[in-house]
Coordinates of C-alpha atoms and ligand atoms in Angstrom, one line a residue:
Chain T
M1 CA -16.1 4.9 33.6
H2 CA -13.8 2.8 31.6
I3 CA -14.9 -0.4 33.4
L4 CA -18.6 0.6 33.2
H5 CA -18.2 1.1 29.4
G6 CA -16.5 -2.3 29.1
A7 CA -19.2 -4.0 31.2
L8 CA -21.9 -2.4 29.0
I9 CA -20.4 -3.7 25.8
K10 CA -19.9 -7.3 27.3
M11 CA -23.3 -7.4 28.9
P12 CA -25.4 -8.9 26.1
R13 CA -22.9 -11.8 25.5
M14 CA -22.6 -12.6 29.1
I15 CA -26.3 -12.3 29.7
K16 CA -26.8 -15.0 27.1
R17 CA -24.3 -17.4 28.7
V18 CA -25.7 -16.6 32.2
L19 CA -29.3 -17.3 31.2
R20 CA -28.3 -20.5 29.4
S21 CA -26.3 -21.7 32.4
L22 CA -29.2 -20.8 34.8
L23 CA -31.8 -22.6 32.7
S24 CA -29.9 -25.7 31.7
R25 CA -29.4 -28.8 33.6
P26 CA -26.3 -28.9 36.0
A27 CA -23.1 -30.4 34.2
T28 CA -22.5 -32.6 37.1
V29 CA -24.5 -35.3 39.0
R30 CA -25.1 -35.4 42.7
Y31 CA -22.9 -38.6 42.8
P32 CA -23.7 -40.6 45.9
F33 CA -27.5 -40.0 45.4
V34 CA -27.6 -40.2 41.6
K35 CA -25.8 -42.9 39.8
P36 CA -24.3 -41.6 36.5
E37 CA -25.4 -43.5 33.5
P38 CA -22.4 -45.3 31.7
A39 CA -22.1 -44.7 28.0
R40 CA -22.9 -47.5 25.6
G41 CA -19.9 -49.8 25.5
T42 CA -18.1 -48.5 28.5
R43 CA -15.2 -50.7 29.3
G44 CA -15.6 -52.3 32.6
G45 CA -14.6 -55.6 34.3
I46 CA -14.7 -58.9 32.6
S47 CA -16.2 -62.3 33.5
F48 CA -15.4 -65.7 32.1
N49 CA -18.1 -68.1 30.7
M50 CA -16.5 -71.5 31.4
D51 CA -19.0 -73.4 29.3
R52 CA -17.4 -71.8 26.2
C53 CA -13.8 -71.4 27.2
D54 CA -11.3 -74.0 25.8
L55 CA -8.4 -72.9 27.8
C56 CA -6.3 -71.9 24.8
Q57 CA -4.5 -69.2 26.7
D58 CA -4.8 -66.5 24.0
C59 CA -6.2 -64.1 26.5
E60 CA -3.3 -64.7 28.9
R61 CA -0.8 -64.1 26.1
V62 CA -2.3 -60.8 25.0
C63 CA -3.1 -59.2 28.5
P64 CA -0.9 -56.2 28.9
S65 CA -1.0 -56.2 32.7
S66 CA -0.8 -60.1 33.2
S67 CA -4.1 -60.2 34.9
I68 CA -5.1 -63.5 33.6
K69 CA -3.6 -66.8 34.6
I70 CA -4.7 -70.1 32.8
Y71 CA -4.1 -73.4 34.4
Q72 CA -4.6 -75.8 31.6
D73 CA -3.9 -79.0 33.7
S74 CA -6.4 -78.1 36.4
G75 CA -8.8 -76.2 34.2
R76 CA -8.7 -73.1 36.2
I77 CA -8.7 -69.4 35.4
E78 CA -7.4 -66.8 37.8
Y79 CA -8.4 -63.2 37.0
Q80 CA -7.0 -60.3 39.1
P81 CA -9.5 -57.4 38.8
F82 CA -7.1 -55.0 40.6
R83 CA -4.4 -55.5 38.0
C84 CA -6.8 -55.2 35.2
I85 CA -6.6 -52.0 33.1
Y86 CA -9.9 -52.7 31.5
C87 CA -8.5 -52.5 28.0
H88 CA -10.7 -55.3 26.7
I89 CA -8.0 -56.7 24.5
C90 CA -8.7 -60.1 25.8
V91 CA -12.5 -59.6 24.9
R92 CA -11.5 -58.9 21.3
T93 CA -8.9 -61.7 21.2
C94 CA -11.1 -64.7 22.5
M95 CA -12.1 -66.8 19.6
Q96 CA -14.7 -68.7 21.7
R97 CA -16.3 -65.4 22.9
A98 CA -16.0 -66.8 26.5
I99 CA -15.1 -63.5 28.0
T100 CA -18.1 -61.3 28.9
P101 CA -17.4 -57.5 29.3
S102 CA -19.4 -55.5 31.7
E103 CA -20.0 -51.8 32.2
M104 CA -19.0 -51.9 35.9
V105 CA -15.5 -51.4 37.3
R106 CA -14.6 -53.1 40.5
G107 CA -15.3 -51.1 43.5
P108 CA -12.5 -50.2 46.2
A109 CA -11.8 -52.9 48.6
Y110 CA -9.4 -53.5 51.5
E111 CA -7.8 -56.7 50.0
K112 CA -6.9 -57.4 46.3
S113 CA -9.3 -60.3 45.5
V114 CA -8.7 -62.8 42.7
D115 CA -11.6 -64.2 40.8
V116 CA -11.4 -68.0 40.2
Y117 CA -13.3 -69.8 37.4
E118 CA -13.1 -73.6 37.0
V119 CA -14.2 -75.8 34.1
H120 CA -17.0 -78.2 35.1
R121 CA -15.9 -81.6 34.0
Chain N
M1 CA 21.7 -0.1 62.4
N2 CA 24.8 2.1 62.4
E3 CA 24.6 4.9 59.9
T4 CA 27.9 3.9 58.2
E5 CA 26.6 0.3 57.6
Q6 CA 25.0 -0.5 54.2
P7 CA 22.0 -2.7 54.2
V8 CA 23.0 -6.3 53.4
E9 CA 21.8 -7.7 50.1
V10 CA 20.0 -10.9 50.9
N11 CA 18.8 -13.4 48.5
T12 CA 16.0 -15.8 49.6
V13 CA 15.6 -19.3 48.4
I14 CA 12.0 -20.5 48.0
P15 CA 11.1 -24.0 47.0
F16 CA 8.1 -24.1 44.6
G17 CA 6.7 -27.5 44.5
P18 CA 6.8 -30.6 44.3
Q19 CA 3.3 -30.1 45.8
H20 CA 1.8 -26.7 45.0
P21 CA -1.8 -25.8 44.0
V22 CA -0.8 -24.5 40.7
L23 CA 1.2 -27.5 39.6
P24 CA -0.8 -30.5 38.4
E25 CA 2.2 -32.6 38.7
P26 CA 5.2 -32.8 40.9
I27 CA 8.3 -30.9 39.9
Q28 CA 10.3 -28.6 42.1
L29 CA 11.8 -25.3 41.2
R30 CA 14.0 -23.7 43.7
F31 CA 13.8 -19.9 43.2
T32 CA 16.3 -17.4 44.3
I33 CA 14.5 -14.3 45.0
H34 CA 15.9 -10.8 45.4
Q35 CA 13.4 -8.2 46.6
D36 CA 10.4 -9.9 45.1
K37 CA 12.2 -10.6 41.9
V38 CA 13.3 -14.0 40.6
V39 CA 17.1 -14.0 40.1
G40 CA 17.7 -17.7 39.7
V41 CA 15.8 -21.0 39.2
V42 CA 17.1 -24.6 39.6
P43 CA 14.6 -27.2 38.4
N44 CA 14.6 -30.6 40.2
I45 CA 12.8 -33.4 38.5
G46 CA 12.6 -37.1 39.4
Y47 CA 9.6 -37.4 41.7
I48 CA 7.5 -39.6 39.5
H49 CA 9.9 -41.8 37.5
R50 CA 8.2 -45.0 36.7
G51 CA 10.8 -46.9 34.6
I52 CA 8.6 -47.2 31.5
E53 CA 11.4 -47.3 29.1
K54 CA 13.0 -50.2 31.0
A55 CA 9.7 -51.9 31.2
C56 CA 9.4 -51.6 27.4
E57 CA 12.4 -53.8 26.9
L58 CA 11.1 -56.5 29.2
N59 CA 7.6 -56.6 27.8
D60 CA 6.3 -58.2 24.5
Y61 CA 6.5 -55.5 21.9
K62 CA 2.6 -55.7 21.3
K63 CA 1.9 -55.1 24.9
N64 CA 4.0 -52.0 25.0
V65 CA 1.2 -50.3 23.1
S66 CA -0.8 -50.2 26.4
L67 CA 2.3 -49.4 28.4
C68 CA 3.3 -46.4 26.1
E69 CA -0.2 -45.2 26.2
R70 CA 0.2 -44.7 29.9
V71 CA 3.3 -42.5 29.7
C72 CA 0.9 -39.6 29.6
G73 CA -2.7 -39.4 30.7
I74 CA -3.5 -36.4 28.7
C75 CA -2.1 -37.2 25.3
N76 CA -2.2 -41.0 25.8
F77 CA -3.6 -41.6 22.2
M78 CA -0.5 -39.9 20.7
H79 CA 2.0 -41.9 22.7
A80 CA 0.5 -45.1 21.5
M81 CA 0.4 -43.8 18.0
A82 CA 4.1 -42.9 18.0
Y83 CA 5.1 -46.2 19.3
C84 CA 2.8 -48.0 16.8
E85 CA 4.2 -46.0 14.0
A86 CA 7.6 -46.9 15.0
V87 CA 6.9 -50.7 15.2
E88 CA 5.0 -50.4 11.9
E89 CA 8.0 -49.1 10.2
L90 CA 10.3 -51.8 11.7
T91 CA 7.9 -54.6 10.7
D92 CA 7.0 -53.1 7.2
T93 CA 3.3 -53.0 8.1
E94 CA 1.0 -50.7 5.8
V95 CA -1.6 -48.8 7.6
P96 CA -4.9 -48.6 5.8
D97 CA -6.2 -45.1 4.7
R98 CA -9.2 -45.1 6.9
A99 CA -7.1 -45.9 10.1
K100 CA -4.8 -43.0 9.2
Y101 CA -7.7 -40.6 9.2
L102 CA -9.1 -42.0 12.3
R103 CA -5.7 -41.7 14.1
V104 CA -5.7 -38.0 13.2
V105 CA -9.2 -37.5 14.3
W106 CA -8.4 -39.0 17.7
S107 CA -5.0 -37.3 18.0
E108 CA -6.8 -33.9 17.4
L109 CA -9.4 -34.9 20.0
S110 CA -6.5 -35.5 22.4
R111 CA -5.2 -32.0 21.5
L112 CA -8.6 -30.5 22.1
Q113 CA -8.9 -32.3 25.4
S114 CA -5.4 -31.1 26.4
H115 CA -5.7 -27.5 25.3
L116 CA -9.0 -27.1 27.1
L117 CA -7.7 -28.7 30.2
W118 CA -4.8 -26.2 30.0
L119 CA -6.9 -23.1 29.3
G120 CA -9.0 -23.9 32.3
L121 CA -6.0 -24.6 34.6
F122 CA -4.4 -21.4 33.3
A123 CA -7.4 -19.4 34.2
D124 CA -7.3 -20.9 37.6
S125 CA -3.6 -20.0 38.0
I126 CA -4.4 -16.3 37.3
G127 CA -7.3 -16.5 39.8
F128 CA -10.2 -16.5 37.1
E129 CA -12.2 -19.3 38.7
S130 CA -15.3 -18.8 36.7
L131 CA -13.6 -19.0 33.4
F132 CA -12.0 -22.2 34.6
M133 CA -15.2 -23.7 35.3
H134 CA -16.8 -22.6 31.9
I135 CA -14.1 -24.1 30.0
W136 CA -14.0 -27.4 31.9
R137 CA -17.7 -27.7 31.4
D138 CA -17.2 -27.3 27.7
R139 CA -14.4 -29.8 27.7
E140 CA -17.0 -32.4 28.8
I141 CA -18.2 -32.4 25.2
V142 CA -14.8 -33.8 24.2
L143 CA -14.7 -36.3 27.0
S144 CA -18.1 -37.6 26.3
L145 CA -17.1 -38.1 22.7
N146 CA -14.1 -40.1 24.0
E147 CA -16.4 -42.2 26.1
K148 CA -18.7 -42.9 23.2
T149 CA -15.9 -43.8 21.0
S150 CA -13.9 -46.3 23.2
G151 CA -15.7 -46.7 26.4
H152 CA -13.3 -44.6 28.5
R153 CA -13.3 -40.8 29.1
I154 CA -9.5 -40.5 29.0
H155 CA -7.7 -43.6 27.8
L156 CA -8.9 -44.2 24.2
S157 CA -6.9 -47.5 23.8
T158 CA -8.0 -47.5 20.2
C159 CA -4.5 -47.5 18.5
A160 CA -2.9 -50.8 17.7
I161 CA -0.1 -51.9 15.6
G162 CA -1.2 -52.0 12.0
G163 CA -4.1 -49.5 12.4
V164 CA -6.8 -48.9 14.8
N165 CA -9.0 -51.5 16.6
K166 CA -12.2 -49.3 16.6
D167 CA -14.2 -48.1 13.7
M168 CA -16.7 -45.2 13.6
D169 CA -20.2 -45.9 12.4
K170 CA -22.3 -43.3 10.8
G171 CA -24.1 -42.4 14.1
L172 CA -20.8 -41.7 15.7
I173 CA -19.5 -39.6 12.9
S174 CA -22.7 -37.4 13.1
E175 CA -22.2 -37.1 16.9
Y176 CA -18.6 -36.0 16.2
K177 CA -19.8 -33.5 13.8
S178 CA -22.5 -32.0 16.0
G179 CA -20.2 -32.2 19.0
M180 CA -17.5 -30.2 17.2
E181 CA -20.1 -27.6 16.0
L182 CA -21.3 -27.1 19.7
L183 CA -17.8 -27.0 21.1
E184 CA -16.8 -24.3 18.4
R185 CA -19.7 -22.2 19.2
R186 CA -19.2 -22.4 23.1
I187 CA -15.4 -21.6 22.8
R188 CA -16.0 -18.7 20.3
E189 CA -18.2 -17.3 23.0
L190 CA -15.4 -17.4 25.5
A191 CA -12.5 -16.4 23.2
P192 CA -12.9 -12.7 23.5
V193 CA -12.2 -13.0 27.3
F194 CA -8.7 -14.2 26.3
Y195 CA -8.1 -11.6 23.7
K196 CA -9.5 -8.5 25.5
D197 CA -10.3 -9.0 29.1
R198 CA -8.2 -6.8 31.3
S199 CA -7.9 -9.3 34.1
V200 CA -6.3 -11.7 31.7
K201 CA -4.2 -9.1 29.9
D202 CA -2.8 -7.7 33.0
R203 CA -1.4 -11.0 34.2
T204 CA -0.1 -12.2 30.8
V205 CA 1.0 -9.4 28.5
G206 CA 4.7 -8.7 28.7
K207 CA 5.3 -11.6 31.2
G208 CA 7.7 -14.4 30.7
V209 CA 9.1 -13.0 27.4
L210 CA 11.0 -15.5 25.3
P211 CA 12.5 -13.9 22.3
K212 CA 12.7 -15.9 19.0
K213 CA 16.5 -16.3 19.1
R214 CA 16.5 -17.3 22.6
A215 CA 13.7 -19.9 22.1
M216 CA 15.8 -21.4 19.2
L217 CA 19.0 -21.6 21.3
L218 CA 17.2 -23.2 24.2
G219 CA 15.5 -25.7 22.0
A220 CA 11.9 -24.8 22.9
V221 CA 9.3 -26.9 21.1
G222 CA 5.5 -26.8 20.5
P223 CA 3.2 -23.8 21.5
T224 CA 6.1 -22.4 23.5
A225 CA 8.1 -22.1 20.4
R226 CA 5.2 -21.0 18.2
G227 CA 4.4 -18.3 20.7
S228 CA 7.9 -16.9 20.0
G229 CA 7.4 -16.8 16.4
I230 CA 9.0 -20.1 15.3
P231 CA 6.7 -21.9 12.8
Q232 CA 7.7 -25.3 14.1
D233 CA 5.0 -28.0 13.9
M234 CA 5.7 -31.8 13.5
R235 CA 2.4 -32.3 11.8
R236 CA 3.8 -30.7 8.7
L237 CA 6.1 -33.7 8.4
G238 CA 2.9 -35.3 7.0
Y239 CA 2.7 -38.3 9.2
E240 CA -0.5 -40.3 9.1
A241 CA -3.1 -38.4 7.0
Y242 CA -1.7 -34.8 7.8
S243 CA -0.1 -34.6 4.4
N244 CA -3.7 -34.7 2.9
L245 CA -5.0 -31.9 5.2
D246 CA -4.8 -28.3 4.8
F247 CA -3.4 -26.3 7.7
E248 CA -0.7 -23.8 8.8
P249 CA 0.9 -23.7 12.2
V250 CA -0.5 -21.1 14.5
V251 CA 2.3 -18.6 15.2
H252 CA 2.4 -15.5 17.4
D253 CA 5.5 -13.3 17.6
E254 CA 5.4 -11.6 21.0
G255 CA 6.9 -14.5 23.0
D256 CA 5.1 -13.7 26.2
V257 CA 2.7 -15.6 28.2
H258 CA -0.3 -14.0 26.3
A259 CA 1.1 -15.2 23.0
R260 CA 1.4 -18.7 24.2
L261 CA -2.0 -18.5 25.5
L262 CA -3.4 -17.3 22.1
V263 CA -1.5 -20.1 20.2
R264 CA -3.3 -22.7 22.3
L265 CA -6.6 -21.1 22.0
E266 CA -6.3 -20.8 18.2
E267 CA -5.0 -24.2 18.1
V268 CA -8.4 -25.4 19.6
F269 CA -10.2 -24.0 16.6
Q270 CA -7.6 -25.5 14.3
S271 CA -8.1 -29.0 15.8
I272 CA -11.9 -28.6 15.4
R273 CA -11.5 -27.7 11.8
L274 CA -9.0 -30.6 11.3
I275 CA -11.4 -33.0 12.8
K276 CA -14.3 -31.8 10.6
E277 CA -12.1 -32.0 7.5
C278 CA -11.0 -35.5 8.3
L279 CA -14.7 -36.7 8.8
E280 CA -15.4 -35.3 5.4
K281 CA -12.5 -36.9 3.7
M282 CA -12.3 -40.2 5.4
P283 CA -12.4 -43.0 2.9
E284 CA -14.2 -46.4 3.5
G285 CA -12.4 -49.5 4.0
P286 CA -10.6 -51.7 6.6
V287 CA -9.0 -50.2 9.7
M288 CA -6.4 -52.7 10.5
N289 CA -3.6 -54.7 8.8
K290 CA -2.0 -57.7 10.5
N291 CA 1.8 -57.4 11.1
R292 CA 3.6 -60.7 10.6
R293 CA 7.2 -60.1 11.7
F294 CA 9.0 -59.1 14.8
P295 CA 10.5 -55.6 14.8
N296 CA 14.1 -55.5 13.6
G297 CA 16.3 -52.4 13.2
A298 CA 16.1 -49.0 14.5
T299 CA 13.8 -46.0 13.7
V300 CA 12.9 -42.6 14.9
V301 CA 9.4 -41.1 15.0
R302 CA 8.6 -37.5 15.6
I303 CA 5.0 -36.4 16.1
E304 CA 3.4 -33.2 17.3
Q305 CA 1.8 -33.5 20.9
P306 CA -0.3 -30.7 22.5
R307 CA 2.9 -29.7 24.1
G308 CA 5.3 -30.0 21.2
E309 CA 7.4 -32.6 19.6
L310 CA 7.4 -36.0 20.8
F311 CA 10.3 -38.3 19.9
Y312 CA 10.4 -42.1 19.9
N313 CA 13.5 -44.0 19.1
V314 CA 12.6 -47.6 19.0
M315 CA 15.2 -50.4 18.3
G316 CA 14.3 -54.0 17.7
N317 CA 16.5 -57.2 17.4
G318 CA 14.1 -59.5 15.6
T319 CA 12.7 -61.0 18.7
K320 CA 9.5 -60.2 20.4
R321 CA 11.3 -58.1 23.0
L322 CA 12.7 -54.7 21.9
R323 CA 16.3 -53.7 22.4
R324 CA 15.6 -50.2 23.4
C325 CA 12.7 -47.7 23.4
R326 CA 13.8 -44.1 24.0
I327 CA 11.1 -41.6 24.7
R328 CA 11.7 -37.8 24.7
T329 CA 8.7 -35.7 25.7
P330 CA 8.2 -32.1 24.8
T331 CA 8.1 -30.9 28.4
L332 CA 11.7 -32.1 28.9
A333 CA 12.8 -29.9 25.8
N334 CA 10.9 -27.0 27.3
I335 CA 12.5 -26.9 30.8
P336 CA 15.6 -24.9 29.8
A337 CA 13.2 -22.4 28.2
L338 CA 11.0 -22.5 31.3
V339 CA 14.0 -21.7 33.6
D340 CA 15.0 -18.9 31.4
I341 CA 11.6 -17.0 31.2
L342 CA 11.1 -17.0 34.9
V343 CA 14.1 -14.8 35.6
G344 CA 13.6 -11.2 36.2
Y345 CA 9.8 -11.4 37.0
D346 CA 7.9 -10.9 40.2
V347 CA 7.1 -13.9 42.6
S348 CA 3.3 -13.2 41.8
D349 CA 4.0 -14.0 38.2
I350 CA 5.6 -17.4 38.8
A351 CA 2.3 -19.3 38.6
P352 CA 1.2 -18.1 35.1
I353 CA 4.7 -18.3 33.6
V354 CA 5.2 -21.8 34.8
M355 CA 1.7 -22.7 33.5
S356 CA 2.5 -21.0 30.3
V357 CA 4.7 -23.8 29.1
D358 CA 2.2 -26.4 30.1
P359 CA 4.5 -28.8 32.0
C360 CA 3.6 -32.3 32.0
I361 CA 5.8 -34.0 34.4
S362 CA 4.7 -37.6 34.4
C363 CA 5.5 -37.5 30.6
T364 CA 8.9 -36.0 31.3
E365 CA 10.1 -38.6 33.7
R366 CA 8.5 -41.6 32.1
Ligands
LIG1 S1 -9.0 -66.8 25.0 FE1 -11.0 -67.3 25.5 S2 -11.1 -69.5 25.1 FE2 -8.9 -69.0 25.2 S3 -8.4 -69.3 27.4 FE3 -9.0 -67.2 27.2 S4 -11.1 -67.1 27.7 FE4 -10.6 -69.2 27.3
LIG2 S1 -9.3 -56.1 30.0 FE1 -7.1 -55.9 29.4 S2 -6.0 -55.9 31.3 FE2 -8.0 -56.7 31.8 S3 -7.9 -58.9 31.7 FE3 -8.5 -58.2 29.7 S4 -6.5 -57.9 28.4 FE4 -5.9 -58.0 30.7

């Protein structure tokens, strides 16, 4: 009796929530079949535009995970996407706007690859 | 058995963790059980020590912001903020007013995220799966605001030495306002379940009682202390913009699991109110000041995390590397209380009692 009484009192509130849950879209997406839309400004991987870069090493200095190595002599940049924590501090630091942020993070892989960029002289 | 022989009193030792469905993170508690009652507990930590304090000494002090942020996944913004506050004090850097308000907004957002996560996990620990799912669905509102703010759902990475590195435009502020309205409505719908529902009350009322005197003696902090009637809240020290905001710590006197549950639930509403108040009061202006010195000297910063008082002791020596960065997190302070409140209760109550102090182990071990 006690339980029945409780249920009757709670019913209107619960019905509202149940109906809303029933009629609204699911909160999750069916991932492998549906790709979730990244929000505007999602921090993902980065790529270097070597036409703009002047090898000033600012990005190397600020990168908290030491994912960027700049070789000024050979005009080469090595970027390790598997060390990168996608903080985009380098993007904000680069005065030449040579680092292009993307919304995609690097997918899983068997080997830790390194992206190499070279200045065309 | 011979009639003259007495039954032998046997205690059983049961290891709980480091891997256990209730525990989000690895800690081991060795229970001594006598006839289904817990008579002794020995905690054993050290499963995920990462050496962050030492790494802070080897790193550039500016890079440490990202490192300190990774001490804890849940309250990442507050760790970065505490570290930045310490360095700002050592380098005499003034933080602009707008940045102070933004820091409060994002800390309260972390608190919301953490408390909603906990409320869900707690519901799960008492076997209330549907409540768990309802709460975690509503937590998505907070996570999507995080994502719109900074581009990541968990790690905001917006705190920097001298202020914050992101500003909020009008569109984002109105999204925050509508998000907070929606979240408040949703959680208000669920709140009566925590207050009145029998399946919640049966598992929580009168369980894991920590009297006020005992809580003081054991040095409990945060919602664990506030659930025992101690009005201790570091936000009342008035760091960042908290001195301009109007709030009182949420306190319940009962000291049991239910009291700690209600403290966290009411703090959800408090955080929502604080975020709205900040968005109203936030002044226009710059969000970042440059610091031009290396940290020198020593300082202590205490801030209120979702789990209690966070303590940073940062020492600089005038170079770009720090001499020491000592971090004490709230869960470490709450472990003596956790060990104390488990004794005398049934084995079936272990899960909700352990969850009730909200243990965050990766914080604890740094
Ligand atoms: S900061 Fe920019 S310009 Fe300088 S090295 Fe890095 S990418 Fe090149
Ligand atoms: S996004 Fe952050 S971690 Fe990645 S390369 Fe840039 S600065 Fe380094």
